[in-house]
């Protein structure tokens, strides 16, 4: 199946099975704003727990906070967001569609990469085991030609970004003959900067109202609480502050489902370290975060690091963790060495001393910061994309059938156990309810008595439930049930009294933590 079709199906699946809905749908929706449904909210909460516990429970020197979305407006002046939180935008005059100029060029680069990958794939099929990819890359004319185009474009693009040369960015789009995907024309406006922050007014009178911003990142809430937490928690450097919360960005292009939203949620860690040690900590957190992603078991080959071409004004090192989405490798998480930029700025703008007295060095300094920042929603999409599978199976009546299954890692699955009475009568429904009543305090259980068992299994597969238990007449005699495993579809007969241990062992977060 073409990857674009996979993505379309995934979006439809998210809606059909109560994971994600368009916000304000009955009013035709609101651009790039989404709501989570009954299954989506469970998955989202589990993702947050996986992140929070891996940070706060597993690191003695990491604590959490929950700061307000509204903050003093000077914070955003100090952080540089008022002046520099911009994206370069360009409009197509014919379609009136708006694009991020940098993304148009990145997509052009990805086209050259795709061409190279296709050549390699073809050759690898042709030559089989004797295929030498390295040699092929170094000698094949078509690969070399595309690689050269990629290198030239990349160098020009990076220079334009670093020089903040918007005319040159436009010239690249013209020279590369990039067309608007909607109108098909090259009738572009100039490139200009667009600030991504939303603002609103606080206060009841027009005169006294204060213009405030909806935070575009949760990080600043941590920085301005650095002293509070360090002092009241008697924290010693190195230490970290973790936070999960909403962030808002008036994104220029909002056509990628929950990949790019205007209201989204971030999970951020700011880790405070001694000046000079930040790049070592940057390397450590880079690895820790990659391990966290890979522990989910979606295949190491589907992740990669991407070094930033242009460092943000506050960073001295930056890398993204990218995942191979159906629409290509894309950022899921950013890891930045933010230097002492933010704390120094807040020190200056607030006039309060923000320093740490290091008893080992017997001196005070402004700590340096390493940040790990991941979007909950983007992580959600990554898990859905990685879990979604369509499989050919043979149904009960011997016919070939397709089952859609979400292979969500069991600790993250919205529902852990479905209990299905074979029929409603003969006391089977009551027995099923009894089982749920016993297990519902340990994990999320669902009761379903409608339709054939086969159809009920399909429904649970489609939401990623790892275990289904069927209650039949034998259950009433010997207190055993059939347990069916989502991934293998194998079935076992086990005692009701064994259920809790069998399921708990698989759905506990400890299972993921053991991989870290
Ligand atoms: P991009 O280059 O995709 O715009 P960014 O580099 O601006 O992202 P960061 O500021 O580093 O992103 O934010 C950290 C993380 O927050 C990202 O890795 C992503 O997971 C998430 N994120 C950022 N913007 C959005 C958004 N508009 N919608 C959903 N998640 C987002």
Short mmCIF file of C-alpha atoms and ligand atoms in Angstrom, two decimals:
data_model
loop_
_atom_site.label_atom_id
_atom_site.label_comp_id
_atom_site.label_asym_id
_atom_site.label_seq_id
_atom_site.Cartn_x
_atom_site.Cartn_y
_atom_site.Cartn_z
CA UNK A 1 0.00 0.00 0.00
CA UNK A 2 1.32 3.48 -0.84
CA UNK A 3 2.47 5.31 2.28
CA UNK A 4 0.08 8.22 1.65
CA UNK A 5 -2.83 5.76 1.64
CA UNK A 6 -1.59 4.31 4.92
CA UNK A 7 -1.70 7.79 6.42
CA UNK A 8 -5.21 8.48 5.11
CA UNK A 9 -6.40 5.21 6.56
CA UNK A 10 -4.77 5.99 9.86
CA UNK A 11 -6.54 9.35 10.09
CA UNK A 12 -9.88 7.70 9.29
CA UNK A 13 -9.18 4.96 11.83
CA UNK A 14 -8.42 7.51 14.54
CA UNK A 15 -11.85 9.00 14.05
CA UNK A 16 -13.83 5.80 13.56
CA UNK A 17 -12.50 4.22 16.75
CA UNK A 18 -12.72 7.22 19.08
CA UNK A 19 -9.06 8.23 19.17
CA UNK A 20 -9.00 11.70 17.59
CA UNK A 21 -11.78 14.02 16.41
CA UNK A 22 -11.57 17.31 14.57
CA UNK A 23 -12.27 20.07 17.10
CA UNK A 24 -15.67 21.79 16.70
CA UNK A 25 -16.55 19.28 13.98
CA UNK A 26 -20.27 20.10 13.90
CA UNK A 27 -19.25 23.68 13.02
CA UNK A 28 -17.00 22.36 10.24
CA UNK A 29 -13.92 22.28 12.44
CA UNK A 30 -11.18 24.66 13.49
CA UNK A 31 -7.88 24.53 11.60
CA UNK A 32 -5.23 22.32 13.20
CA UNK A 33 -7.08 21.89 16.48
CA UNK A 34 -8.12 18.40 17.55
CA UNK A 35 -9.94 16.62 20.38
CA UNK A 36 -9.14 13.22 21.81
CA UNK A 37 -11.90 10.65 22.11
CA UNK A 38 -12.57 7.88 24.59
CA UNK A 39 -9.67 5.70 23.43
CA UNK A 40 -7.38 8.57 22.48
CA UNK A 41 -7.41 10.08 25.94
CA UNK A 42 -6.37 6.75 27.48
CA UNK A 43 -3.48 6.34 25.07
CA UNK A 44 -2.45 9.94 25.60
CA UNK A 45 -2.50 9.57 29.38
CA UNK A 46 -0.41 6.40 29.12
CA UNK A 47 2.18 8.15 26.93
CA UNK A 48 2.41 10.93 29.50
CA UNK A 49 2.81 8.42 32.31
CA UNK A 50 5.55 6.56 30.42
CA UNK A 51 7.42 9.83 29.98
CA UNK A 52 6.76 11.26 33.46
CA UNK A 53 7.71 8.10 35.32
CA UNK A 54 10.82 7.56 33.21
CA UNK A 55 11.93 11.09 34.12
CA UNK A 56 10.71 11.69 37.64
CA UNK A 57 10.57 8.19 39.15
CA UNK A 58 13.67 6.81 37.51
CA UNK A 59 15.91 9.84 38.11
CA UNK A 60 16.53 10.75 41.71
CA UNK A 61 17.63 14.24 40.66
CA UNK A 62 14.59 15.08 38.51
CA UNK A 63 11.42 16.62 39.96
CA UNK A 64 8.27 17.87 38.27
CA UNK A 65 6.20 21.05 38.26
CA UNK A 66 2.98 22.28 36.69
CA UNK A 67 3.21 25.96 35.83
CA UNK A 68 0.45 28.23 34.49
CA UNK A 69 -0.13 28.82 30.80
CA UNK A 70 -0.49 32.58 31.33
CA UNK A 71 2.75 34.22 32.36
CA UNK A 72 4.08 37.73 32.74
CA UNK A 73 4.52 39.14 29.21
CA UNK A 74 8.08 40.27 29.90
CA UNK A 75 9.05 36.60 30.09
CA UNK A 76 8.52 36.34 26.33
CA UNK A 77 10.52 39.48 25.72
CA UNK A 78 13.38 38.06 27.80
CA UNK A 79 13.27 34.65 26.13
CA UNK A 80 13.46 36.22 22.67
CA UNK A 81 10.08 34.91 21.55
CA UNK A 82 8.51 38.34 20.97
CA UNK A 83 11.29 39.33 18.59
CA UNK A 84 12.37 36.05 17.08
CA UNK A 85 9.83 33.24 17.34
CA UNK A 86 9.15 33.37 13.63
CA UNK A 87 8.76 31.08 10.68
CA UNK A 88 9.39 32.21 7.08
CA UNK A 89 6.13 32.17 5.15
CA UNK A 90 5.36 32.37 1.45
CA UNK A 91 2.01 32.56 -0.36
CA UNK A 92 1.07 31.25 -3.75
CA UNK A 93 -0.79 34.07 -5.49
CA UNK A 94 -2.97 31.75 -7.56
CA UNK A 95 -4.16 29.24 -4.96
CA UNK A 96 -3.93 31.76 -2.10
CA UNK A 97 -2.40 28.93 -0.07
CA UNK A 98 0.24 29.71 2.49
CA UNK A 99 3.40 27.64 3.02
CA UNK A 100 6.46 27.58 5.21
CA UNK A 101 9.25 28.51 2.83
CA UNK A 102 11.80 26.39 4.70
CA UNK A 103 9.52 23.34 4.57
CA UNK A 104 9.08 23.70 0.79
CA UNK A 105 12.85 23.52 0.43
CA UNK A 106 13.15 20.64 2.89
CA UNK A 107 10.59 18.72 0.84
CA UNK A 108 12.65 19.39 -2.27
CA UNK A 109 15.70 17.93 -0.48
CA UNK A 110 13.61 14.91 0.52
CA UNK A 111 12.75 14.36 -3.17
CA UNK A 112 16.45 13.96 -4.01
CA UNK A 113 16.84 11.59 -1.05
CA UNK A 114 13.87 9.54 -2.28
CA UNK A 115 15.36 9.27 -5.75
CA UNK A 116 18.60 7.97 -4.27
CA UNK A 117 16.79 5.48 -2.04
CA UNK A 118 14.76 4.20 -4.99
CA UNK A 119 17.92 3.57 -7.05
CA UNK A 120 19.41 1.69 -4.12
CA UNK A 121 16.28 -0.37 -3.58
CA UNK A 122 16.14 -1.33 -7.27
CA UNK A 123 19.80 -2.29 -7.36
CA UNK A 124 19.59 -4.21 -4.11
CA UNK A 125 16.76 -6.32 -5.57
CA UNK A 126 18.72 -6.86 -8.78
CA UNK A 127 22.00 -7.89 -7.14
CA UNK A 128 20.61 -9.73 -4.12
CA UNK A 129 23.13 -10.80 -1.47
CA UNK A 130 26.12 -9.58 -3.46
CA UNK A 131 24.88 -5.96 -3.36
CA UNK A 132 27.44 -3.53 -1.95
CA UNK A 133 25.49 -0.39 -1.01
CA UNK A 134 28.55 1.69 -0.17
CA UNK A 135 30.19 0.99 -3.51
CA UNK A 136 26.91 1.61 -5.37
CA UNK A 137 26.48 4.99 -3.67
CA UNK A 138 30.01 5.97 -4.65
CA UNK A 139 29.82 4.91 -8.27
CA UNK A 140 26.29 4.91 -9.68
CA UNK A 141 25.83 7.90 -11.99
CA UNK A 142 22.20 8.62 -11.07
CA UNK A 143 22.89 8.40 -7.36
CA UNK A 144 25.90 10.70 -7.71
CA UNK A 145 23.93 13.21 -9.74
CA UNK A 146 21.14 13.39 -7.15
CA UNK A 147 23.61 13.48 -4.30
CA UNK A 148 25.35 16.45 -5.90
CA UNK A 149 22.03 18.28 -6.33
CA UNK A 150 21.23 17.54 -2.68
CA UNK A 151 24.63 18.77 -1.45
CA UNK A 152 24.42 22.01 -3.44
CA UNK A 153 20.86 22.79 -2.39
CA UNK A 154 21.55 21.95 1.22
CA UNK A 155 24.62 24.20 1.39
CA UNK A 156 22.74 27.10 -0.19
CA UNK A 157 19.72 26.62 2.07
CA UNK A 158 21.77 26.44 5.29
CA UNK A 159 23.64 29.60 4.31
CA UNK A 160 20.41 31.46 3.58
CA UNK A 161 18.97 30.41 6.95
CA UNK A 162 22.08 31.37 8.85
CA UNK A 163 22.23 34.75 7.10
CA UNK A 164 18.46 35.20 7.67
CA UNK A 165 18.39 36.07 3.98
CA UNK A 166 14.71 35.82 3.00
CA UNK A 167 15.29 37.03 -0.59
CA UNK A 168 17.71 34.17 -1.10
CA UNK A 169 15.18 31.70 0.37
CA UNK A 170 12.68 32.88 -2.25
CA UNK A 171 15.33 32.69 -4.99
CA UNK A 172 16.03 29.06 -4.03
CA UNK A 173 12.32 28.24 -4.40
CA UNK A 174 12.31 29.87 -7.84
CA UNK A 175 15.57 28.27 -8.98
CA UNK A 176 14.43 24.84 -7.83
CA UNK A 177 11.20 25.36 -9.82
CA UNK A 178 9.12 24.44 -6.78
CA UNK A 179 5.41 24.65 -7.59
CA UNK A 180 2.38 25.06 -5.35
CA UNK A 181 0.86 21.59 -4.93
CA UNK A 182 -2.64 23.10 -5.24
CA UNK A 183 -2.41 25.52 -8.20
CA UNK A 184 0.64 23.93 -9.80
CA UNK A 185 2.10 27.42 -10.44
CA UNK A 186 5.28 29.22 -9.43
CA UNK A 187 3.56 32.53 -8.80
CA UNK A 188 5.02 33.20 -5.34
CA UNK A 189 4.96 36.23 -3.04
CA UNK A 190 8.08 37.38 -1.22
CA UNK A 191 9.12 35.40 1.85
CA UNK A 192 8.41 37.15 5.15
CA UNK A 193 8.69 36.37 8.83
CA UNK A 194 5.59 35.46 10.81
CA UNK A 195 5.47 35.40 14.63
CA UNK A 196 3.87 32.21 15.90
CA UNK A 197 2.66 33.41 19.30
CA UNK A 198 -1.03 33.83 20.11
CA UNK A 199 -1.90 36.79 22.29
CA UNK A 200 -4.90 37.81 24.31
CA UNK A 201 -5.86 40.52 26.81
CA UNK A 202 -5.90 40.11 30.56
CA UNK A 203 -7.91 42.48 32.75
CA UNK A 204 -11.44 43.84 32.57
CA UNK A 205 -10.99 47.43 31.42
CA UNK A 206 -9.83 48.32 27.95
CA UNK A 207 -7.27 50.81 29.32
CA UNK A 208 -5.87 48.58 32.00
CA UNK A 209 -5.78 45.39 29.94
CA UNK A 210 -2.44 43.70 29.64
CA UNK A 211 -1.44 41.97 26.42
CA UNK A 212 -0.36 38.47 27.34
CA UNK A 213 0.70 35.45 25.33
CA UNK A 214 -0.40 31.86 25.29
CA UNK A 215 2.88 30.08 25.96
CA UNK A 216 4.49 28.65 22.81
CA UNK A 217 6.62 26.25 24.91
CA UNK A 218 6.42 24.99 28.48
CA UNK A 219 10.14 25.56 29.08
CA UNK A 220 9.88 29.17 30.25
CA UNK A 221 7.54 28.12 33.09
CA UNK A 222 10.40 25.96 34.32
CA UNK A 223 13.09 28.64 33.99
CA UNK A 224 11.14 31.22 35.95
CA UNK A 225 10.56 28.64 38.70
CA UNK A 226 14.19 27.51 38.78
CA UNK A 227 14.97 29.34 42.03
CA UNK A 228 11.73 28.23 43.73
CA UNK A 229 12.36 24.57 43.02
CA UNK A 230 16.09 24.64 43.66
CA UNK A 231 15.64 26.30 47.04
CA UNK A 232 12.51 24.53 48.33
CA UNK A 233 13.64 21.15 47.00
CA UNK A 234 17.25 21.74 48.15
CA UNK A 235 18.31 20.51 44.73
CA UNK A 236 21.97 20.08 43.93
CA UNK A 237 23.34 20.56 40.45
CA UNK A 238 23.08 18.56 38.23
CA UNK A 239 19.31 18.32 38.54
CA UNK A 240 16.28 18.50 36.31
CA UNK A 241 12.76 19.91 36.31
CA UNK A 242 10.14 18.13 34.23
CA UNK A 243 6.81 19.46 33.06
CA UNK A 244 3.91 18.33 30.88
CA UNK A 245 1.54 20.96 29.59
CA UNK A 246 -0.22 22.72 26.76
CA UNK A 247 1.60 24.97 24.31
CA UNK A 248 0.17 27.12 21.51
CA UNK A 249 1.63 28.12 18.16
CA UNK A 250 -0.11 29.89 15.32
CA UNK A 251 1.41 27.49 12.79
CA UNK A 252 1.47 28.72 9.19
CA UNK A 253 0.75 25.38 7.63
CA UNK A 254 -1.71 23.18 9.38
CA UNK A 255 -2.49 20.31 7.09
CA UNK A 256 -0.83 17.37 8.76
CA UNK A 257 -3.40 16.10 11.22
CA UNK A 258 -2.00 16.02 14.77
CA UNK A 259 1.60 16.24 13.54
CA UNK A 260 1.37 20.03 13.53
CA UNK A 261 -1.31 21.58 15.69
CA UNK A 262 -2.06 25.08 16.91
CA UNK A 263 -2.83 23.83 20.41
CA UNK A 264 -0.72 20.89 21.53
CA UNK A 265 0.96 19.38 24.53
CA UNK A 266 4.64 19.16 25.35
CA UNK A 267 6.68 17.04 27.75
CA UNK A 268 9.83 18.95 28.60
CA UNK A 269 12.81 18.43 30.83
CA UNK A 270 15.21 21.26 31.65
CA UNK A 271 18.36 19.81 33.16
CA UNK A 272 20.60 22.28 35.01
CA UNK A 273 24.34 21.62 34.92
CA UNK A 274 27.70 23.17 35.65
CA UNK A 275 28.98 25.52 32.92
CA UNK A 276 31.35 23.59 30.69
CA UNK A 277 29.74 20.21 31.34
CA UNK A 278 26.71 20.88 29.14
CA UNK A 279 27.92 19.10 26.02
CA UNK A 280 28.64 15.90 27.97
CA UNK A 281 25.15 16.04 29.44
CA UNK A 282 23.76 16.78 25.98
CA UNK A 283 25.31 13.51 24.75
CA UNK A 284 23.96 11.60 27.75
CA UNK A 285 20.40 12.87 27.33
CA UNK A 286 20.56 12.25 23.60
CA UNK A 287 21.21 8.57 24.28
CA UNK A 288 18.73 8.31 27.16
CA UNK A 289 15.98 9.74 25.02
CA UNK A 290 16.75 7.51 22.04
CA UNK A 291 16.61 4.48 24.37
CA UNK A 292 13.21 5.64 25.63
CA UNK A 293 11.86 5.68 22.08
CA UNK A 294 13.43 2.42 21.05
CA UNK A 295 12.17 0.58 24.17
CA UNK A 296 8.74 0.64 22.54
CA UNK A 297 9.95 -2.01 20.12
CA UNK A 298 9.03 -0.38 16.80
CA UNK A 299 12.39 -1.20 15.20
CA UNK A 300 15.63 0.69 15.75
CA UNK A 301 16.01 1.27 12.02
CA UNK A 302 12.96 3.55 12.10
CA UNK A 303 14.68 6.17 14.26
CA UNK A 304 17.53 8.51 13.53
CA UNK A 305 19.17 11.65 14.85
CA UNK A 306 19.05 14.79 12.77
CA UNK A 307 21.56 17.53 13.56
CA UNK A 308 20.17 21.05 13.23
CA UNK A 309 21.40 23.10 10.27
CA UNK A 310 20.72 26.37 12.01
CA UNK A 311 21.00 26.63 15.77
CA UNK A 312 18.34 28.60 17.64
CA UNK A 313 19.54 31.85 19.21
CA UNK A 314 19.81 30.16 22.63
CA UNK A 315 21.56 26.89 21.70
CA UNK A 316 25.13 25.65 21.34
CA UNK A 317 24.09 22.16 20.22
CA UNK A 318 20.81 20.71 18.99
CA UNK A 319 19.57 17.44 17.60
CA UNK A 320 16.18 15.97 16.73
CA UNK A 321 15.01 12.42 17.21
CA UNK A 322 13.25 11.53 13.97
CA UNK A 323 10.88 8.67 13.26
CA UNK A 324 10.05 7.17 9.88
CA UNK A 325 6.41 8.30 9.51
CA UNK A 326 4.37 7.19 6.47
CA UNK A 327 5.28 10.65 5.04
CA UNK A 328 9.01 10.30 5.69
CA UNK A 329 11.47 10.77 8.56
CA UNK A 330 10.17 13.60 10.75
CA UNK A 331 10.98 15.15 14.13
CA UNK A 332 9.35 13.71 17.23
CA UNK A 333 11.61 15.24 19.84
CA UNK A 334 14.19 17.99 20.09
CA UNK A 335 17.23 17.91 22.39
CA UNK A 336 18.96 21.24 22.88
CA UNK A 337 21.89 22.53 24.83
CA UNK A 338 20.37 25.90 25.75
CA UNK A 339 23.49 27.29 27.45
CA UNK A 340 22.80 29.85 30.22
CA UNK A 341 20.82 31.98 27.78
CA UNK A 342 17.36 31.78 29.38
CA UNK A 343 18.39 32.12 33.02
CA UNK A 344 20.75 34.99 32.21
CA UNK A 345 18.01 36.78 30.28
CA UNK A 346 15.51 36.34 33.14
CA UNK A 347 18.14 37.56 35.56
CA UNK A 348 18.55 40.71 33.50
CA UNK A 349 14.90 41.39 32.76
CA UNK A 350 13.62 40.62 36.28
CA UNK A 351 16.52 42.16 38.15
CA UNK A 352 16.60 39.06 40.43
CA UNK A 353 19.79 37.10 40.88
CA UNK A 354 19.33 33.61 39.40
CA UNK A 355 22.41 31.70 40.42
CA UNK A 356 23.57 28.53 42.06
CA UNK A 357 26.16 28.32 44.78
CA UNK A 358 28.24 25.26 44.04
CA UNK A 359 29.68 24.04 47.37
CA UNK A 360 32.25 21.82 45.65
CA UNK A 361 33.68 24.68 43.61
CA UNK A 362 32.91 27.24 46.28
CA UNK A 363 31.55 29.64 43.68
CA UNK A 364 28.25 30.91 42.28
CA UNK A 365 27.24 30.72 38.64
CA UNK A 366 24.25 30.78 36.31
CA UNK A 367 23.64 27.10 35.49
CA UNK A 368 23.71 25.83 31.93
CA UNK A 369 20.71 23.91 30.64
CA UNK A 370 20.15 20.82 28.54
CA UNK A 371 16.58 20.45 27.34
CA UNK A 372 14.65 17.48 26.02
CA UNK A 373 11.34 18.47 24.44
CA UNK A 374 8.79 16.12 22.96
CA UNK A 375 5.23 16.65 21.74
CA UNK A 376 2.64 14.34 23.30
CA UNK A 377 0.47 14.57 20.20
CA UNK A 378 3.31 13.87 17.82
CA UNK A 379 4.31 10.90 19.94
CA UNK A 380 0.69 9.75 19.82
CA UNK A 381 0.73 9.92 16.02
CA UNK A 382 4.05 8.09 15.94
CA UNK A 383 2.66 5.26 18.04
CA UNK A 384 -0.51 5.03 15.96
CA UNK A 385 1.50 5.00 12.72
CA UNK A 386 3.89 2.36 14.03
CA UNK A 387 1.10 0.19 15.47
CA UNK A 388 -1.37 0.21 12.60
CA UNK A 389 -1.39 -3.01 10.59
CA UNK A 390 -3.71 -4.69 8.13
CA UNK A 391 -3.38 -8.47 8.06
CA UNK A 392 -4.91 -11.18 5.95
CA UNK A 393 -6.50 -13.80 8.15
CA UNK A 394 -8.90 -16.72 7.80
CA UNK A 395 -12.17 -15.96 9.56
CA UNK A 396 -14.31 -18.42 11.55
CA UNK A 397 -16.28 -19.53 8.49
CA UNK A 398 -13.06 -20.32 6.60
CA UNK A 399 -13.14 -17.20 4.40
CA UNK A 400 -10.19 -14.92 3.87
CA UNK A 401 -10.58 -11.67 5.72
CA UNK A 402 -8.58 -8.58 6.61
CA UNK A 403 -8.11 -7.62 10.21
CA UNK A 404 -7.00 -4.16 11.25
CA UNK A 405 -4.92 -4.38 14.38
CA UNK A 406 -3.20 -1.73 16.44
CA UNK A 407 -0.07 -3.31 17.85
CA UNK A 408 0.25 -0.69 20.57
CA UNK A 409 2.76 -1.78 23.24
CA UNK A 410 0.58 -3.34 25.96
CA UNK A 411 1.57 -0.84 28.71
CA UNK A 412 0.32 2.02 26.52
CA UNK A 413 -2.84 0.36 25.13
CA UNK A 414 -6.07 2.26 26.00
CA UNK A 415 -7.93 -0.88 27.10
CA UNK A 416 -5.94 -3.75 28.56
CA UNK A 417 -8.60 -6.41 28.80
CA UNK A 418 -11.95 -7.05 27.14
CA UNK A 419 -14.27 -9.53 28.85
CA UNK A 420 -16.72 -11.18 26.47
CA UNK A 421 -19.51 -13.51 27.54
CA UNK A 422 -20.19 -16.07 24.80
CA UNK A 423 -23.88 -15.25 25.22
CA UNK A 424 -25.91 -13.04 27.51
CA UNK A 425 -28.02 -15.78 29.09
CA UNK A 426 -27.29 -18.72 31.40
CA UNK A 427 -25.46 -16.49 33.84
CA UNK A 428 -22.50 -15.88 31.49
CA UNK A 429 -23.02 -12.10 31.45
CA UNK A 430 -23.05 -12.01 35.26
CA UNK A 431 -19.88 -14.09 35.43
CA UNK A 432 -18.17 -11.72 32.98
CA UNK A 433 -19.18 -8.72 35.11
CA UNK A 434 -17.80 -10.48 38.19
CA UNK A 435 -14.41 -10.82 36.48
CA UNK A 436 -14.40 -7.13 35.55
CA UNK A 437 -15.37 -6.12 39.06
CA UNK A 438 -12.35 -7.99 40.34
CA UNK A 439 -9.85 -6.60 37.84
CA UNK A 440 -11.06 -3.06 37.17
CA UNK A 441 -8.93 -1.56 39.96
CA UNK A 442 -5.78 -2.95 38.36
CA UNK A 443 -6.27 -2.01 34.72
CA UNK A 444 -8.74 -0.62 32.21
CA UNK A 445 -11.27 -3.35 31.35
CA UNK A 446 -14.10 -3.30 28.84
CA UNK A 447 -17.26 -5.40 28.73
CA UNK A 448 -18.78 -6.34 25.37
CA UNK A 449 -21.67 -8.70 24.74
CA UNK A 450 -22.85 -7.59 21.28
CA UNK A 451 -22.30 -9.58 18.03
CA UNK A 452 -20.33 -12.75 17.40
CA UNK A 453 -17.11 -13.39 19.30
CA UNK A 454 -15.19 -12.96 16.02
CA UNK A 455 -16.62 -9.48 15.48
CA UNK A 456 -15.90 -8.54 19.09
CA UNK A 457 -12.27 -9.65 18.69
CA UNK A 458 -12.00 -7.45 15.56
CA UNK A 459 -13.33 -4.45 17.47
CA UNK A 460 -10.76 -4.96 20.23
CA UNK A 461 -7.94 -5.50 17.70
CA UNK A 462 -8.88 -2.20 16.10
CA UNK A 463 -8.33 -0.30 19.36
CA UNK A 464 -5.25 -2.31 20.31
CA UNK A 465 -6.57 -4.28 23.31
CA UNK A 466 -3.83 -6.82 24.10
CA UNK A 467 -6.07 -9.37 25.87
CA UNK A 468 -9.59 -10.67 25.35
CA UNK A 469 -11.20 -13.12 27.75
CA UNK A 470 -14.20 -15.22 26.74
CA UNK A 471 -16.59 -16.54 29.34
CA UNK A 472 -18.45 -19.72 28.29
CA UNK A 473 -20.41 -22.54 29.92
CA UNK A 474 -17.25 -24.34 31.03
CA UNK A 475 -16.33 -21.20 32.97
CA UNK A 476 -19.35 -21.75 35.18
CA UNK A 477 -18.20 -25.30 35.94
CA UNK A 478 -14.46 -24.98 36.48
CA UNK A 479 -13.75 -21.21 36.75
CA UNK A 480 -11.54 -21.11 33.67
CA UNK A 481 -11.74 -18.73 30.69
CA UNK A 482 -10.27 -18.49 27.23
CA UNK A 483 -7.64 -15.79 26.97
CA UNK A 484 -6.83 -14.57 23.47
CA UNK A 485 -3.68 -12.63 22.60
CA UNK A 486 -4.01 -9.71 20.19
CA UNK A 487 -0.75 -10.11 18.27
CA UNK A 488 -0.56 -13.88 17.82
CA UNK A 489 -4.35 -14.45 17.99
CA UNK A 490 -3.48 -17.62 19.92
CA UNK A 491 -5.80 -18.72 22.69
CA UNK A 492 -5.21 -20.38 26.04
CA UNK A 493 -7.49 -21.72 28.71
CA UNK A 494 -6.54 -20.43 32.15
CA UNK A 495 -8.06 -20.15 35.62
CA UNK A 496 -9.77 -16.87 36.43
CA UNK A 497 -7.54 -16.63 39.49
CA UNK A 498 -4.46 -16.52 37.20
CA UNK A 499 -5.73 -13.68 35.01
CA UNK A 500 -4.45 -10.80 37.08
CA UNK A 501 -0.88 -12.06 37.23
CA UNK A 502 -0.82 -13.02 33.54
CA UNK A 503 -2.08 -9.61 32.38
CA UNK A 504 -0.30 -7.41 34.94
CA UNK A 505 3.06 -8.83 33.93
CA UNK A 506 2.51 -7.60 30.37
CA UNK A 507 0.77 -4.27 30.85
CA UNK A 508 2.96 -2.80 33.55
CA UNK A 509 5.18 0.17 32.64
CA UNK A 510 8.01 -1.76 34.32
CA UNK A 511 8.13 -3.87 31.18
CA UNK A 512 9.18 -0.78 29.20
CA UNK A 513 11.47 0.52 31.93
CA UNK A 514 13.33 -2.80 31.90
CA UNK A 515 14.45 -1.92 28.34
CA UNK A 516 15.89 1.46 29.30
P1 LIG B 1 9.05 21.96 13.86
O1 LIG B 1 10.42 22.17 13.28
O2 LIG B 1 8.39 20.66 13.45
O3 LIG B 1 8.15 23.15 13.75
P2 LIG B 1 10.19 22.68 16.35
O4 LIG B 1 11.61 22.34 16.09
O5 LIG B 1 9.73 24.07 16.31
O6 LIG B 1 9.25 21.77 15.42
P3 LIG B 1 10.39 22.40 19.16
O7 LIG B 1 10.19 23.83 19.43
O8 LIG B 1 11.74 21.80 19.32
O9 LIG B 1 9.78 22.03 17.73
O10 LIG B 1 9.32 21.60 20.04
C1 LIG B 1 9.60 20.34 20.63
C2 LIG B 1 8.61 19.31 20.24
O11 LIG B 1 7.28 19.78 20.39
C3 LIG B 1 8.69 18.87 18.79
O12 LIG B 1 9.69 17.89 18.64
C4 LIG B 1 7.32 18.31 18.55
O13 LIG B 1 7.23 16.97 19.02
C5 LIG B 1 6.44 19.17 19.41
N1 LIG B 1 5.79 20.20 18.60
C6 LIG B 1 6.30 21.40 18.22
N2 LIG B 1 5.42 22.10 17.50
C7 LIG B 1 4.30 21.31 17.42
C8 LIG B 1 3.01 21.47 16.81
N3 LIG B 1 2.70 22.57 16.16
N4 LIG B 1 2.12 20.46 16.93
C9 LIG B 1 2.42 19.34 17.62
N5 LIG B 1 3.61 19.14 18.21
C10 LIG B 1 4.54 20.11 18.12
#
